[in-house]
Amino acid sequence: MTFTVIIPARLASTRLPNKPLADLGGKPMVVRVAERARDAGAARIVVATDHPDILAACAAHGVDARMTRADHPSGTDRIAEVARALGLAMDDVVVNLQGDEPLIEPGLLAACASRIGAGVPMATCAHPLADVGEVFNPNVVKVVLDKAGRALYFSRATIPWHRDAFAATREALPPGYAPLRHIGLYAYSNAFLQAYPTLAPAPLEQVEALEQLRVLWHGYPIAVHVTDSAPEAGVDTPEDLARVRLHYAS
């Protein structure tokens, strides 16, 4: 399957200023992310940014980048603007790869994109959890699936709730119980990507503070590719940046 990767990259970051331009082994982080998309076999890779410094850094390394409006409420709106500007066909597949994921597994991008098809306008990824602390951590988003591998619900709560086992103890996970952690990687048909900004926010989305619940609330299916293990974490803090720099220094 052919697909386009669009990488939203804003210069502002509360915890890590100028994050997309952070040096990783001689190249800006956003360029390293684009290289992962290239390794995934993307037909086209475009950075969607709100700042000329990011535009210039991409140009210096031969990465296509486009300026967008600065007032987009989400990265999804930002990539929708770029997809329109590129003139993509409505049935083209677009992958939304965050600009702070320089260690993302390229195969995960291709697998996510491959889940888009007839009747499935959006896809994402997940992996099984084995750590009891993460299972009960509200900052770790969980997802439950139907038999076709489509999302039934996303939640910060522990789902599915193992009624009998958790009545006895919450210090360990029962055998065979492996909730799925949601991975924040998305693919869309371009037709749905263009429609998404028109969808009204959903009550469930506002309660859980999870934007993807808007899609389910409006009745659209989300296919979920399940991978065996957690991908490398992205870069949110100076500590994360130090960890990733060690990878590129080795």
Coordinates of C-alpha atoms in Angstrom, one line a residue:
M1 CA 0.0 0.0 0.0
T2 CA 1.2 3.5 -0.8
F3 CA 0.8 6.2 1.8
T4 CA 1.8 9.7 2.6
V5 CA 3.3 10.7 6.0
I6 CA 2.7 14.1 7.3
I7 CA 4.6 15.2 10.4
P8 CA 3.1 18.0 12.5
A9 CA 5.9 20.0 14.1
R10 CA 5.3 23.1 16.3
L11 CA 8.3 25.0 17.6
A12 CA 6.6 25.9 21.0
S13 CA 6.9 23.3 23.7
T14 CA 6.3 23.9 27.4
R15 CA 8.7 21.2 28.7
L16 CA 11.3 21.3 25.9
P17 CA 11.7 24.6 24.0
N18 CA 12.5 24.3 20.3
K19 CA 12.1 20.5 20.5
P20 CA 11.8 19.8 16.7
L21 CA 15.2 21.5 16.2
A22 CA 17.0 19.6 18.9
D23 CA 20.2 18.1 17.6
L24 CA 20.3 14.3 17.3
G25 CA 23.6 13.2 15.9
G26 CA 24.1 16.2 13.7
K27 CA 20.5 16.5 12.4
P28 CA 17.4 18.2 13.8
M29 CA 14.9 15.9 15.5
V30 CA 12.2 16.6 12.9
V31 CA 14.6 15.4 10.2
R32 CA 15.3 12.2 12.1
V33 CA 11.6 11.6 12.3
A34 CA 11.3 12.1 8.5
E35 CA 14.1 9.6 8.0
R36 CA 12.0 7.0 9.9
A37 CA 9.1 7.7 7.6
R38 CA 11.3 7.2 4.6
D39 CA 12.5 3.8 6.0
A40 CA 8.8 2.9 6.3
G41 CA 8.4 3.2 2.6
A42 CA 6.2 6.3 2.5
A43 CA 5.5 7.5 -1.0
R44 CA 5.7 11.1 0.3
I45 CA 6.9 12.8 3.5
V46 CA 5.9 16.3 4.4
V47 CA 6.5 18.3 7.6
A48 CA 3.6 20.5 8.6
T49 CA 4.9 23.4 10.7
D50 CA 3.9 26.8 12.0
H51 CA 7.4 28.3 12.2
P52 CA 9.9 29.4 9.5
D53 CA 12.9 28.0 11.5
I54 CA 11.5 24.5 11.1
L55 CA 10.9 25.1 7.4
A56 CA 14.5 26.2 6.9
A57 CA 15.9 23.3 8.9
C58 CA 13.9 20.8 6.8
A59 CA 15.0 22.5 3.5
A60 CA 18.6 22.3 4.6
H61 CA 18.3 18.5 4.8
G62 CA 16.2 18.0 1.7
V63 CA 12.9 17.4 3.6
D64 CA 9.7 18.7 2.2
A65 CA 8.0 21.1 4.6
R66 CA 4.9 23.3 4.4
M67 CA 3.8 26.3 6.5
T68 CA 0.4 26.1 8.1
R69 CA -1.8 28.4 10.1
A70 CA -0.7 28.9 13.6
D71 CA -4.1 28.6 15.2
H72 CA -5.0 25.0 14.6
P73 CA -6.6 23.4 17.6
S74 CA -4.8 20.0 17.0
G75 CA -2.2 18.3 15.0
T76 CA -4.9 16.6 13.0
D77 CA -6.3 19.9 11.8
R78 CA -2.7 20.9 10.8
I79 CA -2.1 17.8 8.7
A80 CA -5.5 18.1 7.1
E81 CA -4.5 21.6 5.8
V82 CA -1.3 20.2 4.3
A83 CA -3.1 17.2 2.7
R84 CA -5.5 19.7 1.0
A85 CA -2.5 21.8 -0.2
L86 CA -0.8 18.7 -1.6
G87 CA -3.9 17.9 -3.6
L88 CA -4.1 14.3 -2.4
A89 CA -6.9 12.1 -3.7
M90 CA -9.7 11.4 -1.4
D91 CA -8.8 7.7 -1.2
D92 CA -5.1 8.3 -0.4
V93 CA -3.9 7.1 2.9
V94 CA -2.3 9.7 5.3
V95 CA -0.2 8.8 8.3
N96 CA 0.0 11.3 11.2
L97 CA 3.5 10.8 12.7
Q98 CA 4.3 13.1 15.6
G99 CA 7.5 15.2 15.2
D100 CA 8.9 14.0 18.5
E101 CA 9.1 10.3 17.6
P102 CA 12.7 9.9 16.2
L103 CA 12.9 6.2 17.3
I104 CA 9.5 5.0 16.0
E105 CA 9.7 1.6 14.3
P106 CA 9.3 2.1 10.6
G107 CA 7.3 -1.1 10.2
L108 CA 4.7 0.2 12.6
L109 CA 3.9 3.1 10.2
A110 CA 3.4 0.7 7.3
A111 CA 1.3 -1.7 9.4
C112 CA -0.9 1.1 10.6
A113 CA -1.4 2.5 7.1
S114 CA -2.3 -1.0 5.8
R115 CA -5.4 -1.2 8.0
I116 CA -7.2 1.6 6.0
G117 CA -9.6 0.1 3.6
A118 CA -13.3 -0.3 2.6
G119 CA -15.4 0.9 5.5
V120 CA -12.3 1.7 7.7
P121 CA -11.4 5.4 7.4
M122 CA -9.0 5.5 10.4
A123 CA -6.4 3.2 12.1
T124 CA -4.1 3.3 15.1
C125 CA -1.9 0.9 17.1
A126 CA -1.7 -0.8 20.5
H127 CA 0.5 -3.3 22.4
P128 CA -0.2 -5.6 25.4
L129 CA 0.6 -4.4 28.9
A130 CA 2.3 -6.6 31.4
D131 CA 3.2 -4.1 34.1
V132 CA 0.6 -3.8 36.8
G133 CA 1.5 -0.1 37.5
E134 CA 0.8 0.8 33.9
V135 CA -2.5 -1.1 33.9
F136 CA -3.8 1.1 36.7
N137 CA -2.1 4.3 35.6
P138 CA -4.6 6.9 34.2
N139 CA -1.8 8.4 32.1
V140 CA -1.6 5.1 30.1
V141 CA -4.5 5.0 27.7
K142 CA -6.1 1.6 27.2
V143 CA -8.2 0.3 24.3
V144 CA -10.5 -2.7 23.9
L145 CA -11.3 -4.3 20.6
D146 CA -14.1 -6.2 18.9
K147 CA -13.5 -9.5 17.1
A148 CA -12.5 -7.7 13.9
G149 CA -9.7 -5.8 15.6
R150 CA -11.6 -2.5 15.7
A151 CA -11.7 -0.2 18.7
L152 CA -14.8 -0.5 21.0
Y153 CA -13.5 2.1 23.4
F154 CA -10.5 4.0 24.6
S155 CA -10.1 4.9 28.3
R156 CA -7.7 6.1 31.0
A157 CA -9.4 3.6 33.2
T158 CA -8.4 -0.1 33.4
I159 CA -10.3 -1.8 30.7
P160 CA -11.4 -4.5 30.4
W161 CA -11.9 -4.7 34.2
H162 CA -11.1 -8.2 35.5
R163 CA -14.0 -8.3 38.0
D164 CA -13.0 -11.5 39.9
A165 CA -9.3 -11.1 39.9
F166 CA -9.3 -7.5 41.0
A167 CA -11.8 -8.2 43.7
A168 CA -9.1 -10.4 45.3
T169 CA -6.0 -8.3 44.6
R170 CA -4.7 -5.4 42.4
E171 CA -1.0 -6.1 43.2
A172 CA -0.5 -8.5 40.3
L173 CA -2.2 -9.2 37.0
P174 CA -4.1 -12.5 36.6
P175 CA -2.8 -15.1 34.1
G176 CA -3.7 -14.5 30.5
Y177 CA -4.9 -10.9 31.2
A178 CA -3.1 -8.4 29.0
P179 CA -4.9 -5.1 28.5
L180 CA -3.9 -3.1 25.4
R181 CA -2.1 0.2 25.6
H182 CA -3.0 2.7 22.9
I183 CA 0.0 3.9 20.8
G184 CA -0.6 7.5 19.5
L185 CA 0.1 6.8 15.8
Y186 CA -2.8 7.3 13.4
A187 CA -3.6 6.7 9.7
Y188 CA -6.6 8.0 7.8
S189 CA -8.2 8.0 4.4
N190 CA -7.8 11.6 3.1
A191 CA -11.6 11.8 2.8
F192 CA -12.0 11.2 6.5
L193 CA -9.0 13.4 7.4
Q194 CA -10.8 16.3 5.7
A195 CA -14.1 15.5 7.4
Y196 CA -12.6 15.1 10.8
P197 CA -12.2 18.9 11.7
T198 CA -16.0 19.3 11.0
L199 CA -16.9 16.7 13.7
A200 CA -18.3 18.3 16.9
P201 CA -16.4 17.4 20.1
A202 CA -18.0 14.5 21.9
P203 CA -19.1 14.3 25.6
L204 CA -17.0 11.2 26.1
E205 CA -13.9 12.9 24.6
Q206 CA -14.3 15.8 27.0
V207 CA -14.7 13.5 30.0
E208 CA -11.7 11.3 29.2
A209 CA -9.7 14.0 27.5
L210 CA -9.1 11.6 24.6
E211 CA -9.7 13.1 21.1
Q212 CA -10.0 9.8 19.4
L213 CA -13.3 9.1 21.2
R214 CA -14.8 11.8 19.0
V215 CA -14.5 9.4 16.1
L216 CA -16.2 6.5 17.8
W217 CA -18.9 8.7 19.2
H218 CA -19.8 9.9 15.7
G219 CA -20.0 6.3 14.5
Y220 CA -16.8 5.8 12.6
P221 CA -14.7 2.6 13.0
I222 CA -11.1 2.7 14.0
A223 CA -9.0 -0.3 13.1
V224 CA -6.2 -1.2 15.6
H225 CA -2.9 -2.9 14.6
V226 CA -1.6 -4.8 17.7
T227 CA 2.2 -5.1 17.9
D228 CA 3.9 -7.4 20.4
S229 CA 5.9 -4.8 22.4
A230 CA 5.9 -1.1 23.2
P231 CA 7.7 1.2 20.7
E232 CA 10.5 3.4 21.8
A233 CA 9.2 6.4 23.8
G234 CA 9.0 9.8 22.1
V235 CA 10.7 13.0 23.4
D236 CA 8.8 15.1 25.9
T237 CA 11.4 16.1 28.5
P238 CA 15.1 16.9 28.7
E239 CA 15.6 13.4 30.1
D240 CA 14.0 11.9 27.0
L241 CA 16.2 14.0 24.8
A242 CA 19.3 12.7 26.6
R243 CA 18.2 9.1 26.1
V244 CA 17.6 9.6 22.4
R245 CA 20.9 11.4 21.9
L246 CA 22.7 8.3 23.3
H247 CA 21.0 6.2 20.6
Y248 CA 22.3 8.5 17.9
A249 CA 25.8 8.7 19.4
S250 CA 26.2 4.9 19.5

